PDB file of C-alpha atoms in Angstrom:
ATOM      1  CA  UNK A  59     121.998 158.730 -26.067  1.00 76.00           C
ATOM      2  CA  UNK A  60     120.810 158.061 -22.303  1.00 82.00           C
ATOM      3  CA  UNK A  61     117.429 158.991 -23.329  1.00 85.00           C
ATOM      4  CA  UNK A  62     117.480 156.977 -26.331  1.00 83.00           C
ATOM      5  CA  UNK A  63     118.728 154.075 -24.435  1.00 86.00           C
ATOM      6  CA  UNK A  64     116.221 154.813 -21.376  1.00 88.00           C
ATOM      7  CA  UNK A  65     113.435 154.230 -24.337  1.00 88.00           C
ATOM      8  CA  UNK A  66     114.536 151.229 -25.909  1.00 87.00           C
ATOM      9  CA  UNK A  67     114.975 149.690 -22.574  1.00 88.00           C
ATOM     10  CA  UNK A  68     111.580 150.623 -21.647  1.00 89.00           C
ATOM     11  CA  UNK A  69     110.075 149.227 -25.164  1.00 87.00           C
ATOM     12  CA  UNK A  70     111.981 146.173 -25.200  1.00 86.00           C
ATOM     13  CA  UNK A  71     111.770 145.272 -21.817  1.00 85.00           C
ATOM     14  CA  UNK A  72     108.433 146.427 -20.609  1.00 87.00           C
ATOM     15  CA  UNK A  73     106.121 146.876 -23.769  1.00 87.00           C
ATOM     16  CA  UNK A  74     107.085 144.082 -25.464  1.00 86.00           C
ATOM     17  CA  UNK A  75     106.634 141.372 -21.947  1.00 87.00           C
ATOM     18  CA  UNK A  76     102.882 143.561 -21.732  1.00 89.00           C
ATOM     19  CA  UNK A  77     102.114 142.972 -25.362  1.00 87.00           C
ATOM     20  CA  UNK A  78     102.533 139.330 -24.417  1.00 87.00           C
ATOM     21  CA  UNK A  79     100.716 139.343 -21.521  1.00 88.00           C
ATOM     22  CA  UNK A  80      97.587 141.362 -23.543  1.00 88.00           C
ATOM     23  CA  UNK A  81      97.441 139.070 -26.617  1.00 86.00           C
ATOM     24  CA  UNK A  82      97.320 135.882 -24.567  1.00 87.00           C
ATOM     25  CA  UNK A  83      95.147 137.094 -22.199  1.00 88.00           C
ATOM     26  CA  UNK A  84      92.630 138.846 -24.406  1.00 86.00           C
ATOM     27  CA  UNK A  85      91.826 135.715 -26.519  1.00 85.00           C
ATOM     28  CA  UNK A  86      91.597 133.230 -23.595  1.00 88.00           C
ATOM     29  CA  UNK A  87      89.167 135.747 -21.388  1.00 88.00           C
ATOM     30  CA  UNK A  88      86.987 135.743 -24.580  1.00 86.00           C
ATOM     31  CA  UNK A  89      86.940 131.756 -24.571  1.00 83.00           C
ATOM     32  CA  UNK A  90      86.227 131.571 -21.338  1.00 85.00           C
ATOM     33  CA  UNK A  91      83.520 133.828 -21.690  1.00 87.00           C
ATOM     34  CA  UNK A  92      81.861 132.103 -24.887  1.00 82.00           C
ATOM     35  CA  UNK A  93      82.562 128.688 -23.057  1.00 80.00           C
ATOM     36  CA  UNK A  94      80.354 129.839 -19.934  1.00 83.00           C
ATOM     37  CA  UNK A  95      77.660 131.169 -22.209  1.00 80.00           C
ATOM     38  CA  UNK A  96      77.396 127.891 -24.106  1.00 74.00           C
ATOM     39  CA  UNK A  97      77.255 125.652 -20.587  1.00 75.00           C
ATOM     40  CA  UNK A  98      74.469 127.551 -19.157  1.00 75.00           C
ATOM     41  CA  UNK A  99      72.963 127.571 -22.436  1.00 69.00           C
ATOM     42  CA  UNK A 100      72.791 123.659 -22.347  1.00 66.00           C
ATOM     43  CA  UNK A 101      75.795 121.530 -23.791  1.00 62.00           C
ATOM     44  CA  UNK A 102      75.370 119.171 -27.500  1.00 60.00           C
ATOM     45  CA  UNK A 103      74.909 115.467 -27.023  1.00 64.00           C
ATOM     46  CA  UNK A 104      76.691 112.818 -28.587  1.00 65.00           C
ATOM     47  CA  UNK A 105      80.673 112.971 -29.203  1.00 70.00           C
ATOM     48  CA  UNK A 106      80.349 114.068 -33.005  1.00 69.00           C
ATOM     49  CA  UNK A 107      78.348 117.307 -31.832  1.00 72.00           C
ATOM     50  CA  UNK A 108      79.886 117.990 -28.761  1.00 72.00           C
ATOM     51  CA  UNK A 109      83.350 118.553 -30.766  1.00 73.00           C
ATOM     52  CA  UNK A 110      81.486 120.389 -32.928  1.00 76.00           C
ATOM     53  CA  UNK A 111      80.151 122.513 -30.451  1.00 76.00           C
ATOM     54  CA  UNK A 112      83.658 123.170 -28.886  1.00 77.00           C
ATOM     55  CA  UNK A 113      85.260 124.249 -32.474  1.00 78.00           C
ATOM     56  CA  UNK A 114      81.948 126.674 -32.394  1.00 78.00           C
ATOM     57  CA  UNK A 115      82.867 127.800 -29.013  1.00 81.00           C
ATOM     58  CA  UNK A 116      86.933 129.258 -30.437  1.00 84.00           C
ATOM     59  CA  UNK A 117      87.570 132.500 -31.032  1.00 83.00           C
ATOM     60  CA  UNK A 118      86.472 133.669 -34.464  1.00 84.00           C
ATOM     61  CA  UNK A 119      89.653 134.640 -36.916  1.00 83.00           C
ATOM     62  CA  UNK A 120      89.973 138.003 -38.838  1.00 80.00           C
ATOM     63  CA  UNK A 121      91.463 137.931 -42.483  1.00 76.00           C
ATOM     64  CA  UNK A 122      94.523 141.128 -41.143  1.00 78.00           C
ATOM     65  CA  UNK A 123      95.230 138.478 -37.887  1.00 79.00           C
ATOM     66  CA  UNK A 124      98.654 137.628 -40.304  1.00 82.00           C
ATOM     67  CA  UNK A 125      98.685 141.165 -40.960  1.00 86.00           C
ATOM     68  CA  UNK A 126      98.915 142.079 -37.155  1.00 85.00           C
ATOM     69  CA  UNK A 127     101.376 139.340 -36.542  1.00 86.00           C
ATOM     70  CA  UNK A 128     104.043 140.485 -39.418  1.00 89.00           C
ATOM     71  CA  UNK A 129     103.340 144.145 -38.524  1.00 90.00           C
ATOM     72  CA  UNK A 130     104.223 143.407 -35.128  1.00 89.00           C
ATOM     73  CA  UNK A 131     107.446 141.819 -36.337  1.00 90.00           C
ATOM     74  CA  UNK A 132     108.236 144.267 -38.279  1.00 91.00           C
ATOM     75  CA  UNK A 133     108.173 146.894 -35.445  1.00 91.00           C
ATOM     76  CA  UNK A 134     110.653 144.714 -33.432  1.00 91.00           C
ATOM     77  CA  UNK A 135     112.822 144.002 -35.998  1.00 91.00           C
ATOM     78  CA  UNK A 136     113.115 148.131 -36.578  1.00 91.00           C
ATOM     79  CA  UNK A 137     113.411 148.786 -33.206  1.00 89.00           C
ATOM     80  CA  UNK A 138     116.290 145.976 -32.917  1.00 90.00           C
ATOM     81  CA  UNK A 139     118.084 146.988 -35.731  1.00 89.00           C
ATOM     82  CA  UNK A 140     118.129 150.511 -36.016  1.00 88.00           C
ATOM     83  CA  UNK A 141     118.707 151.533 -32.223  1.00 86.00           C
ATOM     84  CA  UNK A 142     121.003 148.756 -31.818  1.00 86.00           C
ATOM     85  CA  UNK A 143     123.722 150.952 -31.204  1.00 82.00           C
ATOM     86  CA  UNK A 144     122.418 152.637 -28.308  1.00 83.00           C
ATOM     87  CA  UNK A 145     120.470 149.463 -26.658  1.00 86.00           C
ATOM     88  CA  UNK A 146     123.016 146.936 -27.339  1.00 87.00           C
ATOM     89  CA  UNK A 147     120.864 143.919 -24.800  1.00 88.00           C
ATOM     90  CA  UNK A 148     117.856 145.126 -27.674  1.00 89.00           C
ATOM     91  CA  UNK A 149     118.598 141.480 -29.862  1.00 90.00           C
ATOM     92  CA  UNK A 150     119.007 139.696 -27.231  1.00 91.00           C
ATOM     93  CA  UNK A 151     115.651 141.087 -25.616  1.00 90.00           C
ATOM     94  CA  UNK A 152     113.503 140.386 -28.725  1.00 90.00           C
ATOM     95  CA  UNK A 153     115.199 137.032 -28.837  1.00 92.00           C
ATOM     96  CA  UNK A 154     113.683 136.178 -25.416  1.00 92.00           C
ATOM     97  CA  UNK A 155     110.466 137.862 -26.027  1.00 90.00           C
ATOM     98  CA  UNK A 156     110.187 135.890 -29.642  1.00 91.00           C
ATOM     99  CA  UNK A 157     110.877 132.628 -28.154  1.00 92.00           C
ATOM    100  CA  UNK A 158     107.903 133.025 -25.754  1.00 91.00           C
ATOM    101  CA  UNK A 159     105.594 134.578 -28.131  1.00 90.00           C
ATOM    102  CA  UNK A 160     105.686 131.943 -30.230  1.00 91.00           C
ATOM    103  CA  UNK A 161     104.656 129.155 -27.524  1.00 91.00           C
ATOM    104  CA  UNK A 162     101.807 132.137 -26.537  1.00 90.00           C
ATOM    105  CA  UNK A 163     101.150 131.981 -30.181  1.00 88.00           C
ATOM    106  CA  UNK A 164     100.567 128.427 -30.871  1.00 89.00           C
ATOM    107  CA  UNK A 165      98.652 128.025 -27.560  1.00 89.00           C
ATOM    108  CA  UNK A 166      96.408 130.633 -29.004  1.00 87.00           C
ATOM    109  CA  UNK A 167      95.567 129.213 -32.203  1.00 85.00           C
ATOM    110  CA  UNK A 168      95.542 125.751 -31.402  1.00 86.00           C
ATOM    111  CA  UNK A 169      93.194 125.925 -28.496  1.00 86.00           C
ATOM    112  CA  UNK A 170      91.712 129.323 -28.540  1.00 86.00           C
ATOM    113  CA  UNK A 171      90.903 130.426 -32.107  1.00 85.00           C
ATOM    114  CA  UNK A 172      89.486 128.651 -34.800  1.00 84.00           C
ATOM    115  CA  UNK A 173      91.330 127.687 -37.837  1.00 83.00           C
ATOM    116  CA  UNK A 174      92.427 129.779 -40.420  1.00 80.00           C
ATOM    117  CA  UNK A 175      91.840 128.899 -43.986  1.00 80.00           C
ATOM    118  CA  UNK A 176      95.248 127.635 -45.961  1.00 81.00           C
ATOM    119  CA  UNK A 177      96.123 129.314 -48.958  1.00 81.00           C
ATOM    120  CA  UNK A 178      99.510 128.861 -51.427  1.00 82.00           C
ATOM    121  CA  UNK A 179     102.039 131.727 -50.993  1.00 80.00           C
ATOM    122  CA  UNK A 180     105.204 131.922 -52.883  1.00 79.00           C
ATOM    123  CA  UNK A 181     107.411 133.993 -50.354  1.00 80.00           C
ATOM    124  CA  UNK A 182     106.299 136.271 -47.363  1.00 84.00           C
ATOM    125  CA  UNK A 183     105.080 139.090 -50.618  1.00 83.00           C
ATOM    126  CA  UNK A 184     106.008 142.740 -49.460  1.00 87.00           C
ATOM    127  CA  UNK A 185     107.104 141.986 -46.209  1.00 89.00           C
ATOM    128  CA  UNK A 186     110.563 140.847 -47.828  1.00 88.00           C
ATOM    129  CA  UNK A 187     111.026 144.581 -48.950  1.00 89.00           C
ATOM    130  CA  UNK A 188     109.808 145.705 -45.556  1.00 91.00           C
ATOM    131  CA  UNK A 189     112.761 144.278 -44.033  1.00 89.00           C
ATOM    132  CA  UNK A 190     115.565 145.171 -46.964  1.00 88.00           C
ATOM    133  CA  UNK A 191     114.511 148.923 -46.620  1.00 91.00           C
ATOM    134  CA  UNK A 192     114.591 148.411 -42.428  1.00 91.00           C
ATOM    135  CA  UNK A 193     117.671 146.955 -43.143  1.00 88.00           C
ATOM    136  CA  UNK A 194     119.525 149.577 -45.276  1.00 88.00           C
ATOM    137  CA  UNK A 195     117.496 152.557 -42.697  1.00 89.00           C
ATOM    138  CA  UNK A 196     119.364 150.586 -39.476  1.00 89.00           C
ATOM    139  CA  UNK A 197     123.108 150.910 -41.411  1.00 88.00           C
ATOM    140  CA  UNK A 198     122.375 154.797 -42.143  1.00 88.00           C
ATOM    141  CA  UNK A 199     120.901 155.121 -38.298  1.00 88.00           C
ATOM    142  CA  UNK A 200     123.671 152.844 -36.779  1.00 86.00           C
ATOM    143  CA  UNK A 201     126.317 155.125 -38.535  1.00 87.00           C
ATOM    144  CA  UNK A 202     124.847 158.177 -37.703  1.00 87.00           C
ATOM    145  CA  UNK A 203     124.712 157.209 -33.899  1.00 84.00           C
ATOM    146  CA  UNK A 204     128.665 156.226 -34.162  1.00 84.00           C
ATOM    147  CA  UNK A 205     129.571 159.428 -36.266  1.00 85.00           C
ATOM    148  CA  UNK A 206     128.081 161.920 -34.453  1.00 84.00           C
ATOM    149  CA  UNK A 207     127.140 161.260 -31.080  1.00 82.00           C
ATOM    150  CA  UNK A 208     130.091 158.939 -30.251  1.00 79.00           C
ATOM    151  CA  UNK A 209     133.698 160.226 -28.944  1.00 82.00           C
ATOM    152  CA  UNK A 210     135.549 157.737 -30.895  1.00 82.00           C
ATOM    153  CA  UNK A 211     136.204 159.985 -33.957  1.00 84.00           C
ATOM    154  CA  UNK A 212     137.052 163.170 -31.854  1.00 85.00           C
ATOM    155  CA  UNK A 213     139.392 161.680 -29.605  1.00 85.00           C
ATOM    156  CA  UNK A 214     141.396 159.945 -32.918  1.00 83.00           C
ATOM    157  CA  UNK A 215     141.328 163.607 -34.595  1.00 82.00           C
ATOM    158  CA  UNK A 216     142.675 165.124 -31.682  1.00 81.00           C
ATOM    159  CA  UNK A 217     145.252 162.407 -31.197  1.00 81.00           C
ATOM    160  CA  UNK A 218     146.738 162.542 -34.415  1.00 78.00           C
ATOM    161  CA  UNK A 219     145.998 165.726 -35.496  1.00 79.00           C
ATOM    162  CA  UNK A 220     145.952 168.650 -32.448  1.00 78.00           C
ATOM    163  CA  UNK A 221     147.181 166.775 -29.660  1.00 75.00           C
ATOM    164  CA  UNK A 222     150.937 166.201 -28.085  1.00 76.00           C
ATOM    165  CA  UNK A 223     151.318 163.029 -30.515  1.00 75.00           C
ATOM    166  CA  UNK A 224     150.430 164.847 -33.595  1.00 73.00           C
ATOM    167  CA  UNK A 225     154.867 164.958 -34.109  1.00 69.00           C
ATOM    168  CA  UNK A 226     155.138 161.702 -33.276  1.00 67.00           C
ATOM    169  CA  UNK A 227     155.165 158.866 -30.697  1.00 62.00           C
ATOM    170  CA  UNK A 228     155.914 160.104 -27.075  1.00 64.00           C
ATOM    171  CA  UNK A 229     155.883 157.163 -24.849  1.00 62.00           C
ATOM    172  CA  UNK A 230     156.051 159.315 -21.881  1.00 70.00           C
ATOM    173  CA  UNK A 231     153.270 161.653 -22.707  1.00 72.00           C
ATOM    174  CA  UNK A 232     149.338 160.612 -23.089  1.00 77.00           C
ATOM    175  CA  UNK A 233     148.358 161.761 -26.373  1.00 77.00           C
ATOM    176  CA  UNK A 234     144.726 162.756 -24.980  1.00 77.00           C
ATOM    177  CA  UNK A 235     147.114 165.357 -22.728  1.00 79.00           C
ATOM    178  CA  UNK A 236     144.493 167.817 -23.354  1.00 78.00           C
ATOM    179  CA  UNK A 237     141.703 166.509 -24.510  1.00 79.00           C
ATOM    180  CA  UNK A 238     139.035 168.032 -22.060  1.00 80.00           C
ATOM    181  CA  UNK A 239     140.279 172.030 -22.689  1.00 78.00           C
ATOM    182  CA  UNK A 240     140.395 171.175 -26.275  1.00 77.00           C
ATOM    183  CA  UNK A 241     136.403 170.148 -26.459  1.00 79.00           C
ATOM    184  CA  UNK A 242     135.350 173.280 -24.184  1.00 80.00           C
ATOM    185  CA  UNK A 243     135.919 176.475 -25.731  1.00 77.00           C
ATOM    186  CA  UNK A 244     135.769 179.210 -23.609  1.00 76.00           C
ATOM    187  CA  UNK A 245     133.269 182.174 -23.181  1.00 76.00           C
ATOM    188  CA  UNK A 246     134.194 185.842 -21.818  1.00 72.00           C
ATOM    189  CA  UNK A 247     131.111 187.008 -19.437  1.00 71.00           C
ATOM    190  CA  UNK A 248     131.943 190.406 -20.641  1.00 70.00           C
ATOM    191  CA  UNK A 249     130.361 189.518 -24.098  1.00 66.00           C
ATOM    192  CA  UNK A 250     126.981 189.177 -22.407  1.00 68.00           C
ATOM    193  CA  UNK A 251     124.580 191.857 -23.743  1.00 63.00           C
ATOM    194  CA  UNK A 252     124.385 193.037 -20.588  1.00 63.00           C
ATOM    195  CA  UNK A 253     127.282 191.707 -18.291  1.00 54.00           C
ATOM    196  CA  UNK A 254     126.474 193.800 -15.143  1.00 54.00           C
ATOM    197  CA  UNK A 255     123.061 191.753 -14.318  1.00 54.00           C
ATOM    198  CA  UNK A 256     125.010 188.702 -14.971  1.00 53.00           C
ATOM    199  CA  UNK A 257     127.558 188.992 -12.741  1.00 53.00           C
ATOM    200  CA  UNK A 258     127.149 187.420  -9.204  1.00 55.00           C
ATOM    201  CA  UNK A 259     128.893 187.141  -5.882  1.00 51.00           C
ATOM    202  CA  UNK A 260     131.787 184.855  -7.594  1.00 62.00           C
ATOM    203  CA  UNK A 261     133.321 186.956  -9.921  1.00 70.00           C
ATOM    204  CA  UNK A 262     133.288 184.701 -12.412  1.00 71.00           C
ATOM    205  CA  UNK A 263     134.890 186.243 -15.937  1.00 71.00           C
ATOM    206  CA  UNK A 264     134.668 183.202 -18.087  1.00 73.00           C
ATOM    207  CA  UNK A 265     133.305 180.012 -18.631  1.00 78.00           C
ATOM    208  CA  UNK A 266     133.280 177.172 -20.929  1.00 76.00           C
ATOM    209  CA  UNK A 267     130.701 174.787 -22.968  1.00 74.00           C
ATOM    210  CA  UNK A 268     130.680 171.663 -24.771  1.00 76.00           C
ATOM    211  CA  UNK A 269     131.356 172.551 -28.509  1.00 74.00           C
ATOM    212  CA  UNK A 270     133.528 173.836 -31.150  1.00 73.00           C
ATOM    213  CA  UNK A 271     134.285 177.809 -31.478  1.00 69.00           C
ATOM    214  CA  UNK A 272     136.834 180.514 -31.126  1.00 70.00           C
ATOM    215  CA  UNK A 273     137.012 182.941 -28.264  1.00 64.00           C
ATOM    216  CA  UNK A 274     137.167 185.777 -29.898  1.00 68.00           C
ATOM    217  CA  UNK A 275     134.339 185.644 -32.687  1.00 66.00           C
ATOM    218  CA  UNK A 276     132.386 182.787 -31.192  1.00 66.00           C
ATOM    219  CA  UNK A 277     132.301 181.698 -34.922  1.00 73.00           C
ATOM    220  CA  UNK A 278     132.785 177.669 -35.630  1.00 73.00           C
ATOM    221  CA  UNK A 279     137.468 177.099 -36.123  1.00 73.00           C
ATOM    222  CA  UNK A 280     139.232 175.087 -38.458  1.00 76.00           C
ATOM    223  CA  UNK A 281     138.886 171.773 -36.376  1.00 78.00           C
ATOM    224  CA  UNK A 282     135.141 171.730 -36.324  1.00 79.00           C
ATOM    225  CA  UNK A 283     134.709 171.435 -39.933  1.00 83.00           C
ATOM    226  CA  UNK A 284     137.570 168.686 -40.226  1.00 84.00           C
ATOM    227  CA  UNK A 285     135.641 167.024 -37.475  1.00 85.00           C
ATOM    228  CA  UNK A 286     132.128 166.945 -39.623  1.00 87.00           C
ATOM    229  CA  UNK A 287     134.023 166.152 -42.494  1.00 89.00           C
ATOM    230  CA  UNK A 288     135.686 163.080 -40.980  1.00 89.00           C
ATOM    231  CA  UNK A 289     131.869 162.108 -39.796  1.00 89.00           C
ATOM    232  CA  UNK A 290     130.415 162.663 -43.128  1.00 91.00           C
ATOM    233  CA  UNK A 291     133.507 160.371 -44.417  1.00 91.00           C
ATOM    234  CA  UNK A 292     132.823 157.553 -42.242  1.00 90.00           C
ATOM    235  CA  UNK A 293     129.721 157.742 -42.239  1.00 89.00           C
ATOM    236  CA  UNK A 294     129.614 156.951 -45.941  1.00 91.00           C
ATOM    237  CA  UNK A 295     132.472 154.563 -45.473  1.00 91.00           C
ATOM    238  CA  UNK A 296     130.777 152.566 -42.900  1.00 89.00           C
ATOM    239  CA  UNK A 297     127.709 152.776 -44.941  1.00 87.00           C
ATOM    240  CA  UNK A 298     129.401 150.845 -48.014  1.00 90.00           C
ATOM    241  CA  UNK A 299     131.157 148.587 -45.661  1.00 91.00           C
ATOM    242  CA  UNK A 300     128.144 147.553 -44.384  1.00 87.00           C
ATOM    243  CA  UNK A 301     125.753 146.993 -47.041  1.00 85.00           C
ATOM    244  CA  UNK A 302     128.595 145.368 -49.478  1.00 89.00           C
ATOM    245  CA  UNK A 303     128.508 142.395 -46.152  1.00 89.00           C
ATOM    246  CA  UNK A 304     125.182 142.143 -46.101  1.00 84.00           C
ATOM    247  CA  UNK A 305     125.116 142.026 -50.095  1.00 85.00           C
ATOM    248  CA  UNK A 306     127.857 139.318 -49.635  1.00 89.00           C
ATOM    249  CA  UNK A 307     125.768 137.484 -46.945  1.00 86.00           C
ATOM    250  CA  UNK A 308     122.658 137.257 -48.680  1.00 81.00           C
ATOM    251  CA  UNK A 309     124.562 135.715 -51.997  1.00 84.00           C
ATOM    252  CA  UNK A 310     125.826 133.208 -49.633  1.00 85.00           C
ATOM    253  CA  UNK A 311     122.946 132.175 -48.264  1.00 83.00           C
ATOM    254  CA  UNK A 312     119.902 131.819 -51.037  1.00 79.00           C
ATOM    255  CA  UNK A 313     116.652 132.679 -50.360  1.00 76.00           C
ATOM    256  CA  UNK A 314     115.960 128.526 -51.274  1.00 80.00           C
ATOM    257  CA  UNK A 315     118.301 126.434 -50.784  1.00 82.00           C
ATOM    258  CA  UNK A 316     119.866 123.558 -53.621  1.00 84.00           C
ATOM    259  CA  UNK A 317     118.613 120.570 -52.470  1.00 87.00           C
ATOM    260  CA  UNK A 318     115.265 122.002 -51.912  1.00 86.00           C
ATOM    261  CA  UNK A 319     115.289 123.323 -55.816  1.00 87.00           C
ATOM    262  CA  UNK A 320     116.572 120.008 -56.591  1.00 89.00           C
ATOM    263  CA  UNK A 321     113.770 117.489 -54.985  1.00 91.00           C
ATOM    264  CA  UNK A 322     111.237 120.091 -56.706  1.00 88.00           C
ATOM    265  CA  UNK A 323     113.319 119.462 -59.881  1.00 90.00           C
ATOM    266  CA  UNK A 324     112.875 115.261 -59.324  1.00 92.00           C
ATOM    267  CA  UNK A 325     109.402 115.590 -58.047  1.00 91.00           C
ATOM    268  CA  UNK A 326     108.438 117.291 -61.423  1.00 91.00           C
ATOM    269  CA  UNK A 327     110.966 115.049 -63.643  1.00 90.00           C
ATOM    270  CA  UNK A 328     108.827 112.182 -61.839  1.00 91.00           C
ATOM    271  CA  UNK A 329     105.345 113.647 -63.048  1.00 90.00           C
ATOM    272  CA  UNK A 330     106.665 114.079 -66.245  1.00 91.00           C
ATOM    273  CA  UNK A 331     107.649 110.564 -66.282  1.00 89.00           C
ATOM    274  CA  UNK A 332     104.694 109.268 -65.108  1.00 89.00           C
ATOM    275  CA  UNK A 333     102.671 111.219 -67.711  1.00 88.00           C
ATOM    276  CA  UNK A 334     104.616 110.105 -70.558  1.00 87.00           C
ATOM    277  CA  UNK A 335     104.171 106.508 -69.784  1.00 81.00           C
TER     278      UNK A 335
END
């Protein structure tokens, strides 16, 4: 989890502030650079070819330029979403870094790029799957990360199952009494396969690790296979929990809203009319 929150810190924070940085900065060196040219080339004369000249002078578009901006959205929107768990600040990063991409972005094709052609589009097209199957990936991921890499479900099991509460309330006793020993089995140094060059100056006989097994056999107890199965159970619970509110949500809130549909409903009654007459 530190690693994993070491990288999204590193890839919301620094990549995404450099990314800025590169597509602003790319696009206005090459203005620049096309705007000298053209001066010591000799500038247009009168105003009507001058302002030609200058829409000349922009930086020429690309038909994937949409592509790279919606790809690039769709990266952030993964990264936010499905390691949100471990890199809680990660929405509010891309929040920041979206609010001053998109003054970077209308700078840049306003003033630095030329125009790009218009064309009718019903919805946003594949994208809007893009983002339903990132969607239902970041629940699986998110409960995943909380199942099995969290200590919130151990420490409940061994609470209410294995530890001094399991009877009943104690008010005088902690119910984690325990806890610690109870996640470290331990391991005899005279079941290495050769115990007399592991042995050093300190005597040691036995030690312990962070996992789940019996002394004896090594082999995985009972409470290790109620644990996954408690995972496995949340993990599907949390799963249905989850996509039943975002099912919920998005029937809440339609894609278009009513008094949109119903202005396109008068604007075509009033075509109709107009026809008819």
């Amino acid at each position: 989890m530190m690693d994993l929150f070491l990288q999204m810190a590193i890839i919301m924070g620094l990549k995404q502030t450099l990314s800025n940085c590169m597509e602003y900065l790319g696009p206005w060196l090459a203005h620049k650079c096309r705007s000298m040219r053209a001066k010591l080339g000799g500038t247009a004369q009168g105003p009507e070819l001058r302002h030609w000249q200058q829409n000349y002078l922009l930086n020429p578009v690309n038909t994937f330029s949409l592509f790279d901006e919606f790809m690039e959205m769709m990266i952030q929107y993964g990264f936010t979403t499905i390691f949100v768990a471990a890199f809680p600040l990660a929405p509010l990063l891309a929040f920041f870094s979206n609010l001053v991409e998109i003054r970077l972005d209308a700078i840049k094709m306003v003033r630095l790029q030329r125009r790009l052609v218009p064309r009718k589009a019903k919805d946003i097209g594949t994208w809007l799957q893009v983002l339903e199957i990132i969607g239902v990936l970041a629940v699986i991921a998110n409960g995943m990360v909380i199942a099995f890499t969290s200590e919130f479900i151990p420490r409940m099991l061994y609470k209410y199952r294995y530890g001094p509460c399991r009877q009943g309330a104690h008010p005088a006793v902690d119910c984690l009494t325990g806890y610690i020993n109870y996640t470290l089995p331990v391991f005899y140094t005279k079941d290495f396969q050769d115990p007399v060059e592991k042995e050093g100056s300190e005597n040691v006989t036995e030690c312990r690790y962070r996992d789940y097994g019996n002394a004896q056999d090594h082999n995985f107890p009972e409470q290790s296979w109620v644990l996954l199965a408690i995972r496995l159970a949340f993990l599907i619970l949390f799963e249905h929990v989850a996509l039943c509110i975002k099912l919920i949500a998005a029937w809440f809130v339609p894609d278009i809203p009513q008094s949109v549909k119903n202005k396109v409903l008068e604007k075509k009654d009033q075509r109709l009319r107009e026809k008819m007459r």
